[in-house]
PDB file of C-alpha atoms in Angstrom:
ATOM      1  CA  UNK A 114       0.000   0.000   0.000  1.00 55.00           C
ATOM      2  CA  UNK A 115       1.804   3.066  -1.249  1.00 78.00           C
ATOM      3  CA  UNK A 116      -0.905   5.553  -0.298  1.00 92.00           C
ATOM      4  CA  UNK A 117      -2.547   8.222  -2.397  1.00 96.00           C
ATOM      5  CA  UNK A 118      -0.144  10.210  -4.552  1.00 96.00           C
ATOM      6  CA  UNK A 119      -0.656  13.571  -6.207  1.00 97.00           C
ATOM      7  CA  UNK A 120       1.337  15.409  -8.833  1.00 97.00           C
ATOM      8  CA  UNK A 121       2.587  18.008  -9.001  1.00 97.00           C
ATOM      9  CA  UNK A 122       2.979  18.964  -5.359  1.00 96.00           C
ATOM     10  CA  UNK A 123       3.241  22.639  -6.222  1.00 97.00           C
ATOM     11  CA  UNK A 124       2.085  24.603  -9.242  1.00 98.00           C
ATOM     12  CA  UNK A 125       2.557  28.302  -9.914  1.00 98.00           C
ATOM     13  CA  UNK A 126       0.735  29.689 -12.909  1.00 98.00           C
ATOM     14  CA  UNK A 127      -0.350  32.983 -14.375  1.00 98.00           C
ATOM     15  CA  UNK A 128      -3.950  34.052 -14.434  1.00 98.00           C
ATOM     16  CA  UNK A 129      -5.713  32.763 -17.517  1.00 98.00           C
ATOM     17  CA  UNK A 130      -3.568  29.674 -17.956  1.00 98.00           C
ATOM     18  CA  UNK A 131      -4.892  26.103 -17.773  1.00 98.00           C
ATOM     19  CA  UNK A 132      -3.574  23.646 -15.207  1.00 98.00           C
ATOM     20  CA  UNK A 133      -4.034  19.911 -14.704  1.00 98.00           C
ATOM     21  CA  UNK A 134      -3.455  17.892 -11.560  1.00 98.00           C
ATOM     22  CA  UNK A 135      -3.186  14.139 -11.251  1.00 98.00           C
ATOM     23  CA  UNK A 136      -4.218  11.816  -8.443  1.00 98.00           C
ATOM     24  CA  UNK A 137      -3.269   8.158  -8.120  1.00 97.00           C
ATOM     25  CA  UNK A 138      -5.444   6.439  -5.516  1.00 96.00           C
ATOM     26  CA  UNK A 139      -4.689   3.432  -3.373  1.00 94.00           C
ATOM     27  CA  UNK A 140      -4.799   0.588  -5.878  1.00 91.00           C
ATOM     28  CA  UNK A 141      -7.801  -1.369  -4.609  1.00 87.00           C
ATOM     29  CA  UNK A 142      -9.965   1.693  -3.910  1.00 91.00           C
ATOM     30  CA  UNK A 143     -12.922   2.229  -6.196  1.00 91.00           C
ATOM     31  CA  UNK A 144     -13.944   5.668  -4.902  1.00 94.00           C
ATOM     32  CA  UNK A 145     -11.964   8.842  -5.524  1.00 96.00           C
ATOM     33  CA  UNK A 146     -12.676  12.327  -4.179  1.00 97.00           C
ATOM     34  CA  UNK A 147     -11.416  15.836  -4.869  1.00 97.00           C
ATOM     35  CA  UNK A 148     -11.476  18.562  -2.221  1.00 97.00           C
ATOM     36  CA  UNK A 149     -10.254  22.162  -2.161  1.00 97.00           C
ATOM     37  CA  UNK A 150      -8.741  23.794   0.908  1.00 96.00           C
ATOM     38  CA  UNK A 151      -8.098  27.499   1.244  1.00 95.00           C
ATOM     39  CA  UNK A 152      -5.974  29.087   3.929  1.00 90.00           C
ATOM     40  CA  UNK A 153      -7.482  28.805   7.379  1.00 88.00           C
ATOM     41  CA  UNK A 154     -10.359  26.625   6.258  1.00 93.00           C
ATOM     42  CA  UNK A 155     -11.225  22.956   6.245  1.00 94.00           C
ATOM     43  CA  UNK A 156     -11.323  21.043   2.976  1.00 96.00           C
ATOM     44  CA  UNK A 157     -14.449  21.510   0.846  1.00 96.00           C
ATOM     45  CA  UNK A 158     -15.857  18.768  -1.330  1.00 96.00           C
ATOM     46  CA  UNK A 159     -15.603  19.250  -5.080  1.00 97.00           C
ATOM     47  CA  UNK A 160     -16.505  15.954  -6.739  1.00 96.00           C
ATOM     48  CA  UNK A 161     -16.285  12.193  -6.458  1.00 94.00           C
ATOM     49  CA  UNK A 162     -16.066   9.112  -8.646  1.00 95.00           C
ATOM     50  CA  UNK A 163     -17.060   5.546  -8.136  1.00 92.00           C
ATOM     51  CA  UNK A 164     -14.952   3.614 -10.584  1.00 92.00           C
ATOM     52  CA  UNK A 165     -15.061   5.744 -13.752  1.00 93.00           C
ATOM     53  CA  UNK A 166     -18.462   7.312 -13.069  1.00 94.00           C
ATOM     54  CA  UNK A 167     -18.578  10.852 -11.696  1.00 94.00           C
ATOM     55  CA  UNK A 168     -21.448  10.593  -9.226  1.00 92.00           C
ATOM     56  CA  UNK A 169     -21.579  14.002  -7.601  1.00 92.00           C
ATOM     57  CA  UNK A 170     -20.291  17.508  -8.230  1.00 93.00           C
ATOM     58  CA  UNK A 171     -20.376  20.426  -5.816  1.00 93.00           C
ATOM     59  CA  UNK A 172     -21.711  23.852  -6.732  1.00 89.00           C
ATOM     60  CA  UNK A 173     -18.125  24.976  -6.080  1.00 83.00           C
ATOM     61  CA  UNK A 174     -17.101  23.189  -9.268  1.00 87.00           C
ATOM     62  CA  UNK A 175     -17.669  25.895 -11.853  1.00 90.00           C
ATOM     63  CA  UNK A 176     -17.672  25.137 -15.570  1.00 93.00           C
ATOM     64  CA  UNK A 177     -13.974  26.011 -15.667  1.00 96.00           C
ATOM     65  CA  UNK A 178     -13.276  22.876 -13.650  1.00 96.00           C
ATOM     66  CA  UNK A 179     -13.423  19.387 -15.075  1.00 96.00           C
ATOM     67  CA  UNK A 180     -12.474  16.078 -13.542  1.00 97.00           C
ATOM     68  CA  UNK A 181     -12.036  12.699 -15.159  1.00 96.00           C
ATOM     69  CA  UNK A 182     -11.260   9.172 -14.129  1.00 96.00           C
ATOM     70  CA  UNK A 183     -11.193   7.452 -17.487  1.00 91.00           C
ATOM     71  CA  UNK A 184     -10.287   3.905 -16.505  1.00 87.00           C
ATOM     72  CA  UNK A 185     -11.402   3.918 -12.927  1.00 85.00           C
ATOM     73  CA  UNK A 186      -7.841   4.257 -11.692  1.00 91.00           C
ATOM     74  CA  UNK A 187      -6.053   7.636 -11.659  1.00 96.00           C
ATOM     75  CA  UNK A 188      -7.958  10.905 -11.925  1.00 98.00           C
ATOM     76  CA  UNK A 189      -7.189  14.322 -13.334  1.00 98.00           C
ATOM     77  CA  UNK A 190      -8.567  17.685 -12.299  1.00 98.00           C
ATOM     78  CA  UNK A 191      -8.256  20.466 -14.881  1.00 98.00           C
ATOM     79  CA  UNK A 192      -8.847  24.141 -14.254  1.00 97.00           C
ATOM     80  CA  UNK A 193      -9.241  26.294 -17.344  1.00 97.00           C
ATOM     81  CA  UNK A 194      -8.605  30.042 -17.445  1.00 97.00           C
ATOM     82  CA  UNK A 195      -7.323  30.121 -13.885  1.00 98.00           C
ATOM     83  CA  UNK A 196      -8.249  33.010 -11.601  1.00 97.00           C
ATOM     84  CA  UNK A 197      -6.499  34.252  -8.483  1.00 96.00           C
ATOM     85  CA  UNK A 198      -9.394  32.888  -6.444  1.00 95.00           C
ATOM     86  CA  UNK A 199      -8.449  29.382  -7.572  1.00 97.00           C
ATOM     87  CA  UNK A 200      -5.297  29.553  -5.429  1.00 97.00           C
ATOM     88  CA  UNK A 201      -5.700  26.766  -2.896  1.00 97.00           C
ATOM     89  CA  UNK A 202      -4.566  23.294  -1.883  1.00 96.00           C
ATOM     90  CA  UNK A 203      -6.287  20.628  -3.983  1.00 97.00           C
ATOM     91  CA  UNK A 204      -6.608  17.371  -2.091  1.00 97.00           C
ATOM     92  CA  UNK A 205      -7.424  13.950  -3.436  1.00 97.00           C
ATOM     93  CA  UNK A 206      -8.729  11.083  -1.331  1.00 97.00           C
ATOM     94  CA  UNK A 207      -9.618   7.508  -2.079  1.00 95.00           C
ATOM     95  CA  UNK A 208     -11.694   4.845  -0.366  1.00 92.00           C
ATOM     96  CA  UNK A 209     -13.402   1.570  -0.911  1.00 83.00           C
ATOM     97  CA  UNK A 210     -17.042   0.971  -0.226  1.00 73.00           C
ATOM     98  CA  UNK A 211     -17.440  -1.092   2.935  1.00 66.00           C
ATOM     99  CA  UNK A 212     -20.293  -2.817   4.673  1.00 59.00           C
ATOM    100  CA  UNK A 213     -20.116  -0.448   7.630  1.00 60.00           C
ATOM    101  CA  UNK A 214     -22.294   2.159   5.960  1.00 64.00           C
ATOM    102  CA  UNK A 215     -19.575   4.680   5.260  1.00 75.00           C
ATOM    103  CA  UNK A 216     -16.205   4.521   3.661  1.00 84.00           C
ATOM    104  CA  UNK A 217     -12.970   5.763   5.176  1.00 90.00           C
ATOM    105  CA  UNK A 218     -11.167   8.290   3.016  1.00 94.00           C
ATOM    106  CA  UNK A 219      -7.381   8.390   2.824  1.00 94.00           C
ATOM    107  CA  UNK A 220      -5.857  11.601   1.607  1.00 96.00           C
ATOM    108  CA  UNK A 221      -2.909  12.396  -0.591  1.00 96.00           C
ATOM    109  CA  UNK A 222      -0.356  15.135   0.139  1.00 95.00           C
ATOM    110  CA  UNK A 223      -2.196  17.677  -2.005  1.00 96.00           C
ATOM    111  CA  UNK A 224      -1.267  19.995  -4.851  1.00 97.00           C
ATOM    112  CA  UNK A 225      -0.676  23.615  -3.857  1.00 96.00           C
ATOM    113  CA  UNK A 226      -1.821  25.950  -6.641  1.00 98.00           C
ATOM    114  CA  UNK A 227      -0.738  29.581  -6.737  1.00 98.00           C
ATOM    115  CA  UNK A 228      -2.256  31.798  -9.420  1.00 98.00           C
ATOM    116  CA  UNK A 229      -0.342  35.029  -9.992  1.00 96.00           C
TER     117      UNK A 229
ATOM    118  CA  UNK B  70     -28.162  22.630   7.476  1.00 73.00           C
ATOM    119  CA  UNK B  71     -25.580  19.939   8.000  1.00 83.00           C
ATOM    120  CA  UNK B  72     -22.432  21.340   9.542  1.00 91.00           C
ATOM    121  CA  UNK B  73     -19.483  20.774  11.835  1.00 94.00           C
ATOM    122  CA  UNK B  74     -18.294  23.345  14.343  1.00 96.00           C
ATOM    123  CA  UNK B  75     -14.888  23.446  15.936  1.00 97.00           C
ATOM    124  CA  UNK B  76     -15.220  26.301  18.441  1.00 96.00           C
ATOM    125  CA  UNK B  77     -11.524  26.681  19.174  1.00 96.00           C
ATOM    126  CA  UNK B  78      -9.421  28.136  16.367  1.00 96.00           C
ATOM    127  CA  UNK B  79      -6.165  27.979  18.345  1.00 97.00           C
ATOM    128  CA  UNK B  80      -5.195  25.990  21.436  1.00 97.00           C
ATOM    129  CA  UNK B  81      -1.868  26.068  23.262  1.00 97.00           C
ATOM    130  CA  UNK B  82      -0.898  23.375  25.737  1.00 97.00           C
ATOM    131  CA  UNK B  83       2.305  22.498  27.533  1.00 97.00           C
ATOM    132  CA  UNK B  84       4.071  19.296  26.616  1.00 97.00           C
ATOM    133  CA  UNK B  85       2.873  16.513  28.887  1.00 97.00           C
ATOM    134  CA  UNK B  86      -0.458  18.206  29.610  1.00 98.00           C
ATOM    135  CA  UNK B  87      -3.790  16.718  28.633  1.00 98.00           C
ATOM    136  CA  UNK B  88      -5.660  17.872  25.544  1.00 97.00           C
ATOM    137  CA  UNK B  89      -9.283  18.098  24.511  1.00 98.00           C
ATOM    138  CA  UNK B  90     -10.368  19.468  21.134  1.00 98.00           C
ATOM    139  CA  UNK B  91     -14.047  20.168  20.710  1.00 98.00           C
ATOM    140  CA  UNK B  92     -16.274  19.206  17.803  1.00 98.00           C
ATOM    141  CA  UNK B  93     -20.014  19.672  17.464  1.00 96.00           C
ATOM    142  CA  UNK B  94     -22.110  18.573  14.530  1.00 94.00           C
ATOM    143  CA  UNK B  95     -25.529  19.413  13.195  1.00 92.00           C
ATOM    144  CA  UNK B  96     -27.244  16.526  11.445  1.00 89.00           C
ATOM    145  CA  UNK B  97     -30.659  14.935  11.639  1.00 83.00           C
ATOM    146  CA  UNK B  98     -29.478  11.388  12.214  1.00 84.00           C
ATOM    147  CA  UNK B  99     -26.425   9.640  13.578  1.00 81.00           C
ATOM    148  CA  UNK B 100     -23.474  10.739  11.484  1.00 88.00           C
ATOM    149  CA  UNK B 101     -20.269   8.959  10.692  1.00 92.00           C
ATOM    150  CA  UNK B 102     -17.542  10.992  12.414  1.00 94.00           C
ATOM    151  CA  UNK B 103     -13.834  11.403  11.811  1.00 96.00           C
ATOM    152  CA  UNK B 104     -10.824  13.240  13.152  1.00 98.00           C
ATOM    153  CA  UNK B 105      -7.940  14.065  10.825  1.00 98.00           C
ATOM    154  CA  UNK B 106      -4.612  15.783  11.499  1.00 97.00           C
ATOM    155  CA  UNK B 107      -2.718  17.969   9.046  1.00 96.00           C
ATOM    156  CA  UNK B 108       0.897  19.057   9.357  1.00 92.00           C
ATOM    157  CA  UNK B 109       1.962  22.237   7.516  1.00 86.00           C
ATOM    158  CA  UNK B 110       1.846  21.841   3.742  1.00 81.00           C
ATOM    159  CA  UNK B 111       0.733  18.233   4.002  1.00 84.00           C
ATOM    160  CA  UNK B 112      -2.363  16.180   3.376  1.00 87.00           C
ATOM    161  CA  UNK B 113      -4.681  14.849   6.053  1.00 94.00           C
ATOM    162  CA  UNK B 114      -3.942  11.800   8.165  1.00 96.00           C
ATOM    163  CA  UNK B 115      -6.803   9.856   9.713  1.00 95.00           C
ATOM    164  CA  UNK B 116      -6.606   9.701  13.516  1.00 97.00           C
ATOM    165  CA  UNK B 117      -9.821   7.839  14.282  1.00 96.00           C
ATOM    166  CA  UNK B 118     -13.422   7.324  13.242  1.00 94.00           C
ATOM    167  CA  UNK B 119     -16.826   6.505  14.717  1.00 92.00           C
ATOM    168  CA  UNK B 120     -19.405   4.567  12.759  1.00 89.00           C
ATOM    169  CA  UNK B 121     -21.435   2.782  15.438  1.00 84.00           C
ATOM    170  CA  UNK B 122     -21.105   0.750  18.597  1.00 86.00           C
ATOM    171  CA  UNK B 123     -18.869   1.743  21.480  1.00 88.00           C
ATOM    172  CA  UNK B 124     -19.019   5.516  21.806  1.00 91.00           C
ATOM    173  CA  UNK B 125     -15.394   5.775  22.964  1.00 96.00           C
ATOM    174  CA  UNK B 126     -13.064   5.127  20.058  1.00 96.00           C
ATOM    175  CA  UNK B 127      -9.324   4.734  20.106  1.00 97.00           C
ATOM    176  CA  UNK B 128      -7.084   6.021  17.369  1.00 96.00           C
ATOM    177  CA  UNK B 129      -3.471   6.297  16.420  1.00 96.00           C
ATOM    178  CA  UNK B 130      -0.805   8.263  18.305  1.00 95.00           C
ATOM    179  CA  UNK B 131      -2.607   7.816  21.640  1.00 97.00           C
ATOM    180  CA  UNK B 132      -5.704   9.810  20.672  1.00 98.00           C
ATOM    181  CA  UNK B 133      -9.258   8.902  21.595  1.00 98.00           C
ATOM    182  CA  UNK B 134     -12.653  10.481  20.987  1.00 98.00           C
ATOM    183  CA  UNK B 135     -16.054  10.104  22.544  1.00 97.00           C
ATOM    184  CA  UNK B 136     -19.343  10.337  20.667  1.00 95.00           C
ATOM    185  CA  UNK B 137     -22.083  11.950  22.757  1.00 95.00           C
ATOM    186  CA  UNK B 138     -25.394  11.897  20.946  1.00 92.00           C
ATOM    187  CA  UNK B 139     -27.162  14.070  23.550  1.00 92.00           C
ATOM    188  CA  UNK B 140     -24.606  16.843  23.054  1.00 94.00           C
ATOM    189  CA  UNK B 141     -24.039  16.293  19.301  1.00 94.00           C
ATOM    190  CA  UNK B 142     -20.353  16.189  20.074  1.00 96.00           C
ATOM    191  CA  UNK B 143     -17.303  14.160  19.160  1.00 97.00           C
ATOM    192  CA  UNK B 144     -14.429  15.607  21.183  1.00 98.00           C
ATOM    193  CA  UNK B 145     -10.861  14.469  20.685  1.00 98.00           C
ATOM    194  CA  UNK B 146      -8.655  13.789  23.700  1.00 98.00           C
ATOM    195  CA  UNK B 147      -5.117  12.844  24.536  1.00 98.00           C
ATOM    196  CA  UNK B 148      -3.867  12.348  28.104  1.00 97.00           C
ATOM    197  CA  UNK B 149      -0.330  13.626  27.531  1.00 97.00           C
ATOM    198  CA  UNK B 150       0.627  15.786  24.575  1.00 98.00           C
ATOM    199  CA  UNK B 151       3.984  15.492  22.821  1.00 97.00           C
ATOM    200  CA  UNK B 152       5.707  18.340  20.963  1.00 96.00           C
ATOM    201  CA  UNK B 153       5.235  16.379  17.726  1.00 95.00           C
ATOM    202  CA  UNK B 154       1.441  16.673  18.121  1.00 97.00           C
ATOM    203  CA  UNK B 155       1.599  20.331  17.076  1.00 97.00           C
ATOM    204  CA  UNK B 156      -0.513  20.489  13.909  1.00 97.00           C
ATOM    205  CA  UNK B 157      -3.989  21.385  12.710  1.00 97.00           C
ATOM    206  CA  UNK B 158      -6.831  19.062  13.626  1.00 98.00           C
ATOM    207  CA  UNK B 159     -10.031  18.677  11.631  1.00 98.00           C
ATOM    208  CA  UNK B 160     -13.290  17.083  12.648  1.00 98.00           C
ATOM    209  CA  UNK B 161     -15.442  15.794   9.789  1.00 96.00           C
ATOM    210  CA  UNK B 162     -18.637  13.883   9.236  1.00 92.00           C
ATOM    211  CA  UNK B 163     -20.650  12.224   6.550  1.00 91.00           C
ATOM    212  CA  UNK B 164     -24.295  11.296   6.688  1.00 84.00           C
ATOM    213  CA  UNK B 165     -24.697   9.293   3.524  1.00 73.00           C
ATOM    214  CA  UNK B 166     -21.430   7.493   3.422  1.00 63.00           C
ATOM    215  CA  UNK B 167     -19.532   9.528   0.869  1.00 83.00           C
ATOM    216  CA  UNK B 168     -18.470  13.195   0.844  1.00 91.00           C
ATOM    217  CA  UNK B 169     -17.038  14.606   4.030  1.00 94.00           C
ATOM    218  CA  UNK B 170     -18.063  17.899   5.633  1.00 94.00           C
ATOM    219  CA  UNK B 171     -15.192  19.396   7.600  1.00 97.00           C
ATOM    220  CA  UNK B 172     -14.948  21.888  10.419  1.00 97.00           C
ATOM    221  CA  UNK B 173     -12.663  24.893  10.111  1.00 96.00           C
ATOM    222  CA  UNK B 174      -9.957  23.226  12.144  1.00 97.00           C
ATOM    223  CA  UNK B 175      -8.146  23.780  15.442  1.00 98.00           C
ATOM    224  CA  UNK B 176      -4.503  24.782  15.362  1.00 97.00           C
ATOM    225  CA  UNK B 177      -2.611  23.120  18.226  1.00 98.00           C
ATOM    226  CA  UNK B 178       0.561  24.647  19.566  1.00 97.00           C
ATOM    227  CA  UNK B 179       2.661  22.735  22.093  1.00 97.00           C
ATOM    228  CA  UNK B 180       4.894  24.642  24.471  1.00 96.00           C
ATOM    229  CA  UNK B 181       8.043  22.904  25.616  1.00 91.00           C
TER     230      UNK B 181
END
């Protein structure tokens, strides 16, 4: 079990540019989540996948954001035409559905995005 | 509205002292509750969770938490804090078994 990995760890971009982040979940996990965390706040849910299906998207996920999980393994989160308000830590988590009624999410180290 | 409140933004304790971090939730049924810890610039590490059963749950690093339905609380405790416990602590819950709702966090400082 190598844990959840995210790349890159840091990204600095200029306003208006597109950026893409990658998340590799724990190998046997079928659920994958994206969260955004701004300074001084707790993480906020963005979207989640079960296998390759995107099952829920938050209102926070504007049309400039798109997430994919094409083969049910790794996922990408793309932000188009970045704005300074997109500066945040983007966290990925993965889990597997259990019989206990809720799954336990394990988080990656995050990607820190700075938009200049 | 479903929410989690962590009333204390910052807490400072002396090394070796006991610790209690407060967490209150607002939800119409029994939630699934979690505590995570985050070191600067890092992701979140799971400390412990409550799904059902015994209301006192044990976690990693000597932490425990107690679910109190009557008070809608899930406070985190540790009998003796170590300097390495300095970090930010987040309480979170889910009602339907998927997305987590987090509190705003409590920043713990440990004085040597």
